[in-house]
Amino acid sequence: MSEHRYAARVRSVEMSGIRKLFDAGGPDAINLGIGQPDFDTPDHIKEAAIAAIRAGKTGYTPNAGILELREAICTKCKRENDLVFQPEQILVTAGGSEALHLVMEALVDPGDRVLVPDPGFVSYAALATFAGGRPEGMELDETLHIDVERAKEQMDGARIVVLNSPANPTGVVESEESIRALVEYADDCGVTVVTDEVYEHFIYEKKHVSAGRFGDDVITINAASKTYAMTGWRVGYLAAPEDYIPEFLKIHQYAQACATSISQYAALAAYTGDQRPVARMREEYRARRDLLYEGLFGLGFDFSRPEGAFYAFVPLGRNLIERAIEDGVIIVPGGAFGSRAPDYARFSYATSRENLSRAVERLAALVE
Ligand SMILES: Cc1ncc(COP(=O)(O)O)c(C=O)c1O
C-alpha cells in the first residue's frame, strides 16, 4: 500500500479507460481501441524535422511557438476555416491535449460548471476536474448529435461549453445550424466556447464548420496529430481572442516552456506543404468506415453511418461488448466516455481493412 498523499481533485479522476487498452489482448487480438492514425507521418514532414535537427534548431523556441509556424497557422485558419487570426492570437502547444489543459487551468475557478458532451472525449471532464471545476454532461439526441435545446437549458451560469465536431467517440458531425445556435446562445449567456476541431479533415459527406465564425468568445483548438498522422510529435495550437493569450502563456511557459522545436518545424512543413496525403488518408478512412458500417449493420446493429473522425459508436449491449473483448476484438465500452452510453462501444477504424473484416467476422460468430 502506498503511503503517499495525493490531492483530492487528482484522486477523484480515474485513469483513462482507453490507455488501458493500448496493450490489451493476446497476440491474436484485433485492436480497434486506439484513436490514433495507423498511417506514417508523410515524408516531406519528416524531412523538415531532420533538416531542423541538422540545422541545429534544437534549442528553446519563443514560448508561444516560432513565428513562421504561427503565421502558417493563421494562413491555414483563413484558407480552411474562414477564421482571421494574427500570430499574436496563436499559441503553439504540445498537442491539442495541452491546449485543452491550458484553457481549463486559466479559465476555470473552483466550482465552475464546464459543459462537456456526454458521451465525449475523455479529457474534457478530467481536465475540468483537475482545474477545480465541475464537469456537467450535455446530452446527445437519438442520432448522437448534441441536443441543442437541452444544452441551452444548461448554459446559463456555466463557465465553458466544449464543442467537438467531428466528435470522438460518436463519429458525428454537427450541422452549421446547431453550431451557430450553440455559439450564439453561449455568447448571449457569457459562456466561453472551447471548440476542439482535431478531426476537421476526416469528414466524409458533410462540410466542416468552425464554431469561431459565429461568436467573439470562442477558443479554437486543433493539432497536427490526427490531420497529418503526427500523434507522437506532440504539436497542436489554440487560437483565441488576443487578451486570452498572456494568461494561457503564463501556464504554458512555466509548465512546458515551448512545444518541441523540431516538431514545430515539422508542423510548419505540414501546414504549408503538400496537402494530398491528408486527402489520401481521408479516402482510406472513408472506405474503412463503409466496410465496418456495412459489416455491423449486416449483423443487425441499427445505427447511423458515422459522419466523421475515425470512429463508429455502436449499440452492441454490455454483454456482447464484454464477450467481444474477451474474444480479442478490442473496442472501448461507452462507459469510458461518460455516463450516458454504457450499452455502446467505440470502434476505431484507424486500422487496416483486413483487421476490420476479421473483427466483423468474429462478432458475427458471437451473435449467431
Ligand atoms: C477529440 C480529441 N481532442 C483532442 C485529442 C488530443 O489530441 P493530441 O494528440 O493532439 O493531444 C484527441 C485525441 O485522441 C481527441 O480525440
Short mmCIF file of C-alpha atoms and ligand atoms in Angstrom, two decimals:
data_model
loop_
_atom_site.label_atom_id
_atom_site.label_comp_id
_atom_site.label_asym_id
_atom_site.label_seq_id
_atom_site.Cartn_x
_atom_site.Cartn_y
_atom_site.Cartn_z
CA MET A 1 0.00 0.00 0.00
CA SER A 2 1.32 3.40 -0.95
CA GLU A 3 1.61 5.91 1.86
CA HIS A 4 1.94 8.89 -0.39
CA ARG A 5 -0.65 11.59 -0.22
CA TYR A 6 -2.40 12.96 -3.29
CA ALA A 7 -4.60 15.98 -3.91
CA ALA A 8 -8.28 15.11 -3.72
CA ARG A 9 -9.07 16.58 -7.14
CA VAL A 10 -6.47 14.28 -8.73
CA ARG A 11 -7.58 11.23 -6.76
CA SER A 12 -11.14 11.80 -7.92
CA VAL A 13 -10.20 11.27 -11.57
CA GLU A 14 -9.88 7.74 -12.93
CA MET A 15 -7.15 6.59 -15.28
CA SER A 16 -8.33 6.80 -18.91
CA GLY A 17 -10.26 3.69 -19.92
CA ILE A 18 -8.63 3.92 -23.32
CA ARG A 19 -5.00 3.97 -22.26
CA LYS A 20 -5.63 0.65 -20.51
CA LEU A 21 -6.39 -0.86 -23.90
CA PHE A 22 -3.08 0.09 -25.51
CA ASP A 23 -1.61 -3.30 -24.78
CA ALA A 24 -4.84 -5.21 -24.43
CA GLY A 25 -5.48 -8.72 -25.71
CA GLY A 26 -3.28 -11.63 -26.71
CA PRO A 27 -1.21 -12.00 -29.88
CA ASP A 28 -4.36 -12.78 -31.85
CA ALA A 29 -6.28 -9.69 -30.67
CA ILE A 30 -7.59 -7.14 -33.15
CA ASN A 31 -7.17 -3.73 -31.59
CA LEU A 32 -9.91 -1.29 -32.58
CA GLY A 33 -9.48 0.53 -29.31
CA ILE A 34 -6.93 3.17 -30.11
CA GLY A 35 -7.70 6.58 -31.54
CA GLN A 36 -4.58 7.20 -33.48
CA PRO A 37 -3.91 7.10 -37.22
CA ASP A 38 -2.18 3.92 -38.36
CA PHE A 39 -0.52 5.88 -41.18
CA ASP A 40 3.06 7.06 -41.04
CA THR A 41 3.82 10.79 -40.99
CA PRO A 42 4.25 11.95 -44.63
CA ASP A 43 7.87 12.04 -45.81
CA HIS A 44 8.13 15.76 -46.52
CA ILE A 45 7.21 16.43 -42.89
CA LYS A 46 9.82 14.01 -41.58
CA GLU A 47 12.41 15.57 -43.89
CA ALA A 48 11.67 19.04 -42.50
CA ALA A 49 12.25 17.71 -38.97
CA ILE A 50 15.53 16.08 -39.99
CA ALA A 51 16.63 19.32 -41.65
CA ALA A 52 15.75 21.24 -38.47
CA ILE A 53 17.91 18.90 -36.40
CA ARG A 54 20.80 19.19 -38.87
CA ALA A 55 20.50 22.99 -38.85
CA GLY A 56 20.77 22.98 -35.07
CA LYS A 57 17.25 24.23 -34.45
CA THR A 58 17.22 22.28 -31.23
CA GLY A 59 17.00 24.95 -28.54
CA TYR A 60 14.04 26.55 -26.78
CA THR A 61 11.80 28.49 -29.10
CA PRO A 62 9.72 31.52 -28.14
CA ASN A 63 7.16 30.34 -25.58
CA ALA A 64 4.25 30.91 -27.94
CA GLY A 65 5.95 29.00 -30.76
CA ILE A 66 8.11 30.02 -33.72
CA LEU A 67 6.71 32.99 -35.62
CA GLU A 68 6.78 31.17 -39.01
CA LEU A 69 4.55 28.44 -37.62
CA ARG A 70 2.12 30.87 -36.01
CA GLU A 71 1.93 32.72 -39.33
CA ALA A 72 1.34 29.45 -41.17
CA ILE A 73 -1.45 28.56 -38.74
CA CYS A 74 -3.09 31.95 -39.42
CA THR A 75 -2.93 31.24 -43.17
CA LYS A 76 -4.37 27.76 -42.61
CA CYS A 77 -7.21 29.15 -40.46
CA LYS A 78 -8.14 31.61 -43.22
CA ARG A 79 -7.85 29.03 -46.01
CA GLU A 80 -9.64 26.15 -44.35
CA ASN A 81 -11.80 27.65 -41.62
CA ASP A 82 -12.69 31.14 -42.75
CA LEU A 83 -11.23 32.47 -39.48
CA VAL A 84 -8.99 35.53 -39.30
CA PHE A 85 -6.24 35.48 -36.69
CA GLN A 86 -2.96 37.34 -36.17
CA PRO A 87 0.13 35.44 -34.94
CA GLU A 88 -0.33 37.12 -31.52
CA GLN A 89 -3.56 35.14 -31.18
CA ILE A 90 -1.92 31.76 -31.68
CA LEU A 91 -0.24 29.63 -29.02
CA VAL A 92 1.60 26.52 -30.20
CA THR A 93 1.14 23.68 -27.71
CA ALA A 94 2.20 20.09 -27.06
CA GLY A 95 -0.77 18.67 -28.97
CA GLY A 96 -4.43 19.52 -28.62
CA SER A 97 -4.25 17.99 -25.14
CA GLU A 98 -2.04 20.73 -23.75
CA ALA A 99 -4.25 23.39 -25.34
CA LEU A 100 -7.28 21.92 -23.56
CA HIS A 101 -5.35 21.82 -20.30
CA LEU A 102 -4.26 25.47 -20.56
CA VAL A 103 -7.76 26.66 -21.25
CA MET A 104 -9.25 24.81 -18.28
CA GLU A 105 -6.47 25.93 -15.92
CA ALA A 106 -6.68 29.56 -16.99
CA LEU A 107 -10.45 29.96 -17.09
CA VAL A 108 -11.99 27.66 -14.51
CA ASP A 109 -12.35 28.67 -10.87
CA PRO A 110 -13.26 26.15 -8.16
CA GLY A 111 -16.84 25.02 -8.59
CA ASP A 112 -17.30 26.48 -12.09
CA ARG A 113 -19.54 24.42 -14.34
CA VAL A 114 -17.95 23.13 -17.52
CA LEU A 115 -20.35 21.67 -20.08
CA VAL A 116 -18.94 18.69 -21.97
CA PRO A 117 -20.57 16.29 -24.41
CA ASP A 118 -21.63 13.00 -22.79
CA PRO A 119 -20.51 10.67 -24.22
CA GLY A 120 -17.48 12.73 -25.15
CA PHE A 121 -13.69 12.73 -25.39
CA VAL A 122 -12.30 11.55 -22.04
CA SER A 123 -10.01 14.53 -21.38
CA TYR A 124 -12.65 17.24 -21.16
CA ALA A 125 -14.20 16.18 -17.87
CA ALA A 126 -10.87 15.10 -16.38
CA LEU A 127 -9.11 18.38 -17.17
CA ALA A 128 -12.08 20.41 -15.93
CA THR A 129 -11.88 18.47 -12.65
CA PHE A 130 -8.12 19.00 -12.31
CA ALA A 131 -8.80 22.72 -12.65
CA GLY A 132 -11.28 22.52 -9.76
CA GLY A 133 -14.33 22.80 -11.99
CA ARG A 134 -17.48 20.71 -12.14
CA PRO A 135 -17.90 18.95 -15.48
CA GLU A 136 -21.51 18.53 -16.50
CA GLY A 137 -22.55 16.28 -19.37
CA MET A 138 -24.58 17.59 -22.29
CA GLU A 139 -26.98 15.01 -23.64
CA LEU A 140 -26.94 13.72 -27.17
CA ASP A 141 -30.15 13.02 -29.08
CA GLU A 142 -31.03 9.61 -30.52
CA THR A 143 -28.84 10.29 -33.58
CA LEU A 144 -25.91 11.03 -31.20
CA HIS A 145 -25.85 14.75 -32.10
CA ILE A 146 -25.84 17.37 -29.33
CA ASP A 147 -29.37 18.06 -28.15
CA VAL A 148 -29.21 21.82 -28.72
CA GLU A 149 -32.31 22.75 -26.78
CA ARG A 150 -31.25 20.73 -23.74
CA ALA A 151 -27.74 22.20 -23.94
CA LYS A 152 -29.17 25.71 -23.95
CA GLU A 153 -31.07 24.94 -20.74
CA GLN A 154 -27.76 24.08 -19.07
CA MET A 155 -25.87 27.06 -20.42
CA ASP A 156 -26.89 29.85 -18.05
CA GLY A 157 -24.20 30.34 -15.39
CA ALA A 158 -21.77 27.83 -16.92
CA ARG A 159 -18.16 28.94 -17.43
CA ILE A 160 -17.26 26.95 -20.55
CA VAL A 161 -19.05 24.87 -23.13
CA VAL A 162 -16.91 22.38 -25.04
CA LEU A 163 -17.86 21.54 -28.62
CA ASN A 164 -16.24 18.76 -30.63
CA SER A 165 -17.20 18.21 -34.26
CA PRO A 166 -16.36 15.77 -35.79
CA ALA A 167 -16.80 14.04 -32.48
CA ASN A 168 -14.93 11.41 -30.55
CA PRO A 169 -16.34 8.84 -29.72
CA THR A 170 -19.51 9.14 -31.82
CA GLY A 171 -18.17 10.00 -35.28
CA VAL A 172 -20.90 12.63 -35.53
CA VAL A 173 -20.55 15.90 -37.45
CA GLU A 174 -22.74 18.70 -36.13
CA SER A 175 -24.70 20.86 -38.58
CA GLU A 176 -23.85 24.51 -39.18
CA GLU A 177 -27.25 25.35 -37.75
CA SER A 178 -26.55 23.58 -34.43
CA ILE A 179 -23.06 25.01 -34.08
CA ARG A 180 -24.27 28.51 -34.83
CA ALA A 181 -27.19 28.17 -32.39
CA LEU A 182 -24.96 26.90 -29.57
CA VAL A 183 -22.28 29.55 -30.07
CA GLU A 184 -24.74 32.42 -30.35
CA TYR A 185 -26.57 31.27 -27.25
CA ALA A 186 -23.29 30.88 -25.34
CA ASP A 187 -22.33 34.41 -26.38
CA ASP A 188 -25.62 35.74 -25.03
CA CYS A 189 -25.08 33.92 -21.71
CA GLY A 190 -21.41 34.97 -21.35
CA VAL A 191 -20.19 31.37 -21.65
CA THR A 192 -16.81 30.78 -23.32
CA VAL A 193 -16.91 28.26 -26.18
CA VAL A 194 -13.99 25.87 -26.50
CA THR A 195 -14.15 24.13 -29.85
CA ASP A 196 -11.99 21.07 -30.41
CA GLU A 197 -11.63 20.55 -34.15
CA VAL A 198 -8.82 17.98 -34.32
CA TYR A 199 -10.80 15.73 -36.70
CA GLU A 200 -11.86 18.50 -39.08
CA HIS A 201 -10.29 16.84 -42.14
CA PHE A 202 -11.94 13.49 -41.61
CA ILE A 203 -15.47 14.18 -42.73
CA TYR A 204 -16.98 12.03 -45.44
CA GLU A 205 -20.10 13.75 -46.77
CA LYS A 206 -20.71 16.97 -44.88
CA LYS A 207 -18.50 20.05 -44.63
CA HIS A 208 -16.59 21.16 -41.58
CA VAL A 209 -17.85 24.34 -39.96
CA SER A 210 -15.69 26.17 -37.41
CA ALA A 211 -17.52 27.46 -34.35
CA GLY A 212 -15.27 30.53 -34.25
CA ARG A 213 -17.19 32.00 -37.17
CA PHE A 214 -20.26 32.60 -35.02
CA GLY A 215 -19.06 34.27 -31.81
CA ASP A 216 -16.47 36.52 -30.21
CA ASP A 217 -15.66 34.42 -27.17
CA VAL A 218 -14.53 31.24 -28.88
CA ILE A 219 -11.25 29.39 -28.35
CA THR A 220 -10.33 27.11 -31.24
CA ILE A 221 -8.20 24.06 -30.52
CA ASN A 222 -6.55 21.98 -33.18
CA ALA A 223 -3.47 19.85 -33.75
CA ALA A 224 -1.26 18.31 -36.39
CA SER A 225 -1.75 14.99 -34.57
CA LYS A 226 -4.67 13.43 -36.46
CA THR A 227 -4.62 15.51 -39.66
CA TYR A 228 -1.04 14.65 -40.57
CA ALA A 229 -0.64 11.37 -38.67
CA MET A 230 1.66 13.08 -36.16
CA THR A 231 0.32 11.98 -32.77
CA GLY A 232 3.77 11.29 -31.33
CA TRP A 233 5.25 14.62 -32.40
CA ARG A 234 3.10 16.44 -29.83
CA VAL A 235 2.24 19.61 -31.65
CA GLY A 236 -1.03 21.50 -31.72
CA TYR A 237 -2.32 25.00 -31.14
CA LEU A 238 -5.01 27.17 -29.74
CA ALA A 239 -6.32 30.33 -31.41
CA ALA A 240 -8.19 32.84 -29.29
CA PRO A 241 -9.10 36.49 -28.80
CA GLU A 242 -5.78 38.24 -28.12
CA ASP A 243 -6.40 39.13 -24.48
CA TYR A 244 -6.58 35.45 -23.53
CA ILE A 245 -3.10 34.60 -24.79
CA PRO A 246 -0.95 36.10 -21.96
CA GLU A 247 -2.92 34.16 -19.35
CA PHE A 248 -2.57 30.89 -21.26
CA LEU A 249 1.07 31.69 -21.87
CA LYS A 250 1.78 32.03 -18.14
CA ILE A 251 0.85 28.42 -17.55
CA HIS A 252 2.45 27.18 -20.75
CA GLN A 253 5.78 28.90 -20.06
CA TYR A 254 6.08 27.53 -16.53
CA ALA A 255 4.78 24.02 -17.28
CA GLN A 256 6.04 23.39 -20.78
CA ALA A 257 8.32 26.29 -21.89
CA CYS A 258 7.55 25.62 -25.54
CA ALA A 259 6.38 22.87 -27.86
CA THR A 260 9.28 20.72 -29.12
CA SER A 261 11.36 22.83 -31.53
CA ILE A 262 11.80 20.00 -34.03
CA SER A 263 8.10 19.21 -34.05
CA GLN A 264 7.33 22.86 -34.69
CA TYR A 265 9.45 22.80 -37.87
CA ALA A 266 7.75 19.57 -38.88
CA ALA A 267 4.33 21.18 -38.31
CA LEU A 268 5.42 24.17 -40.39
CA ALA A 269 6.07 21.80 -43.29
CA ALA A 270 2.75 20.07 -42.62
CA TYR A 271 0.63 23.22 -42.70
CA THR A 272 2.46 24.86 -45.63
CA GLY A 273 3.28 21.77 -47.72
CA ASP A 274 1.51 19.26 -49.97
CA GLN A 275 -1.99 18.56 -48.61
CA ARG A 276 -2.61 15.50 -50.81
CA PRO A 277 -1.56 12.98 -48.13
CA VAL A 278 -4.46 14.27 -45.98
CA ALA A 279 -6.92 13.64 -48.83
CA ARG A 280 -5.49 10.14 -49.32
CA MET A 281 -5.91 9.32 -45.65
CA ARG A 282 -9.47 10.65 -45.74
CA GLU A 283 -10.35 8.41 -48.70
CA GLU A 284 -8.91 5.37 -46.98
CA TYR A 285 -10.81 6.16 -43.77
CA ARG A 286 -13.98 6.54 -45.82
CA ALA A 287 -13.54 3.09 -47.37
CA ARG A 288 -12.89 1.59 -43.95
CA ARG A 289 -15.88 3.33 -42.44
CA ASP A 290 -18.11 1.87 -45.15
CA LEU A 291 -16.66 -1.60 -44.70
CA LEU A 292 -17.15 -1.52 -40.93
CA TYR A 293 -20.57 0.11 -41.07
CA GLU A 294 -21.92 -2.30 -43.65
CA GLY A 295 -20.45 -5.28 -41.80
CA LEU A 296 -22.01 -4.29 -38.47
CA PHE A 297 -25.29 -3.18 -39.99
CA GLY A 298 -25.45 -6.54 -41.74
CA LEU A 299 -25.19 -8.23 -38.35
CA GLY A 300 -28.32 -6.40 -37.24
CA PHE A 301 -26.89 -3.43 -35.34
CA ASP A 302 -29.06 -0.48 -36.05
CA PHE A 303 -27.09 2.76 -36.04
CA SER A 304 -26.38 5.69 -38.34
CA ARG A 305 -23.44 5.69 -40.71
CA PRO A 306 -20.62 7.60 -38.94
CA GLU A 307 -20.08 11.02 -40.48
CA GLY A 308 -16.54 11.89 -39.41
CA ALA A 309 -13.41 11.24 -37.34
CA PHE A 310 -12.42 7.55 -37.47
CA TYR A 311 -14.90 6.06 -35.03
CA ALA A 312 -18.14 4.13 -35.11
CA PHE A 313 -20.20 4.20 -31.92
CA VAL A 314 -22.34 1.12 -31.92
CA PRO A 315 -25.16 -0.09 -29.63
CA LEU A 316 -23.85 -3.61 -29.02
CA GLY A 317 -25.18 -4.11 -25.49
CA ARG A 318 -22.96 -4.62 -22.46
CA ASN A 319 -22.92 -8.38 -22.63
CA LEU A 320 -21.73 -8.51 -26.22
CA ILE A 321 -19.13 -5.78 -25.61
CA GLU A 322 -17.64 -7.92 -22.86
CA ARG A 323 -17.69 -11.07 -24.97
CA ALA A 324 -16.17 -9.28 -27.95
CA ILE A 325 -13.27 -8.03 -25.83
CA GLU A 326 -12.77 -11.50 -24.33
CA ASP A 327 -12.71 -12.85 -27.86
CA GLY A 328 -9.95 -10.44 -28.86
CA VAL A 329 -11.96 -7.71 -30.56
CA ILE A 330 -10.64 -4.77 -28.55
CA ILE A 331 -13.23 -1.98 -28.52
CA VAL A 332 -13.87 0.71 -25.93
CA PRO A 333 -17.02 0.39 -23.78
CA GLY A 334 -19.17 3.53 -23.90
CA GLY A 335 -18.82 3.96 -20.15
CA ALA A 336 -15.26 5.20 -20.73
CA PHE A 337 -16.70 8.34 -22.35
CA GLY A 338 -19.17 9.44 -19.69
CA SER A 339 -22.27 8.14 -18.01
CA ARG A 340 -24.87 8.05 -20.74
CA ALA A 341 -23.89 5.35 -23.20
CA PRO A 342 -22.87 2.18 -21.34
CA ASP A 343 -24.51 -0.01 -23.99
CA TYR A 344 -22.45 1.41 -26.82
CA ALA A 345 -18.90 0.62 -27.83
CA ARG A 346 -16.44 2.71 -29.79
CA PHE A 347 -14.78 1.03 -32.75
CA SER A 348 -11.76 2.87 -34.14
CA TYR A 349 -11.28 2.24 -37.84
CA ALA A 350 -7.78 3.67 -37.84
CA THR A 351 -6.61 0.16 -38.69
CA SER A 352 -6.36 -1.98 -41.82
CA ARG A 353 -9.38 -3.14 -43.83
CA GLU A 354 -8.21 -6.68 -43.15
CA ASN A 355 -8.43 -6.13 -39.39
CA LEU A 356 -11.87 -4.61 -39.74
CA SER A 357 -13.13 -7.58 -41.76
CA ARG A 358 -11.71 -10.02 -39.24
CA ALA A 359 -13.34 -8.10 -36.39
CA VAL A 360 -16.73 -8.24 -38.11
CA GLU A 361 -16.29 -11.99 -38.69
CA ARG A 362 -15.53 -12.57 -35.02
CA LEU A 363 -18.55 -10.57 -33.97
CA ALA A 364 -20.68 -12.49 -36.44
CA ALA A 365 -19.66 -15.73 -34.72
CA LEU A 366 -20.71 -14.22 -31.35
CA VAL A 367 -24.16 -13.04 -32.44
CA GLU A 368 -25.13 -16.18 -34.35
C1 LIG B 1 -11.43 14.89 -29.65
C2 LIG B 1 -9.97 14.89 -29.34
N1 LIG B 1 -9.38 16.03 -28.97
C3 LIG B 1 -8.08 16.10 -28.68
C4 LIG B 1 -7.29 14.98 -28.73
C5 LIG B 1 -5.85 15.09 -28.33
O1 LIG B 1 -5.03 15.21 -29.40
P1 LIG B 1 -3.47 15.43 -29.28
O2 LIG B 1 -2.82 14.14 -29.59
O3 LIG B 1 -3.18 16.49 -30.31
O4 LIG B 1 -3.15 15.92 -27.92
C6 LIG B 1 -7.84 13.75 -29.10
C7 LIG B 1 -7.02 12.53 -29.13
O5 LIG B 1 -7.49 11.44 -29.16
C8 LIG B 1 -9.21 13.71 -29.42
O6 LIG B 1 -9.82 12.57 -29.78
#
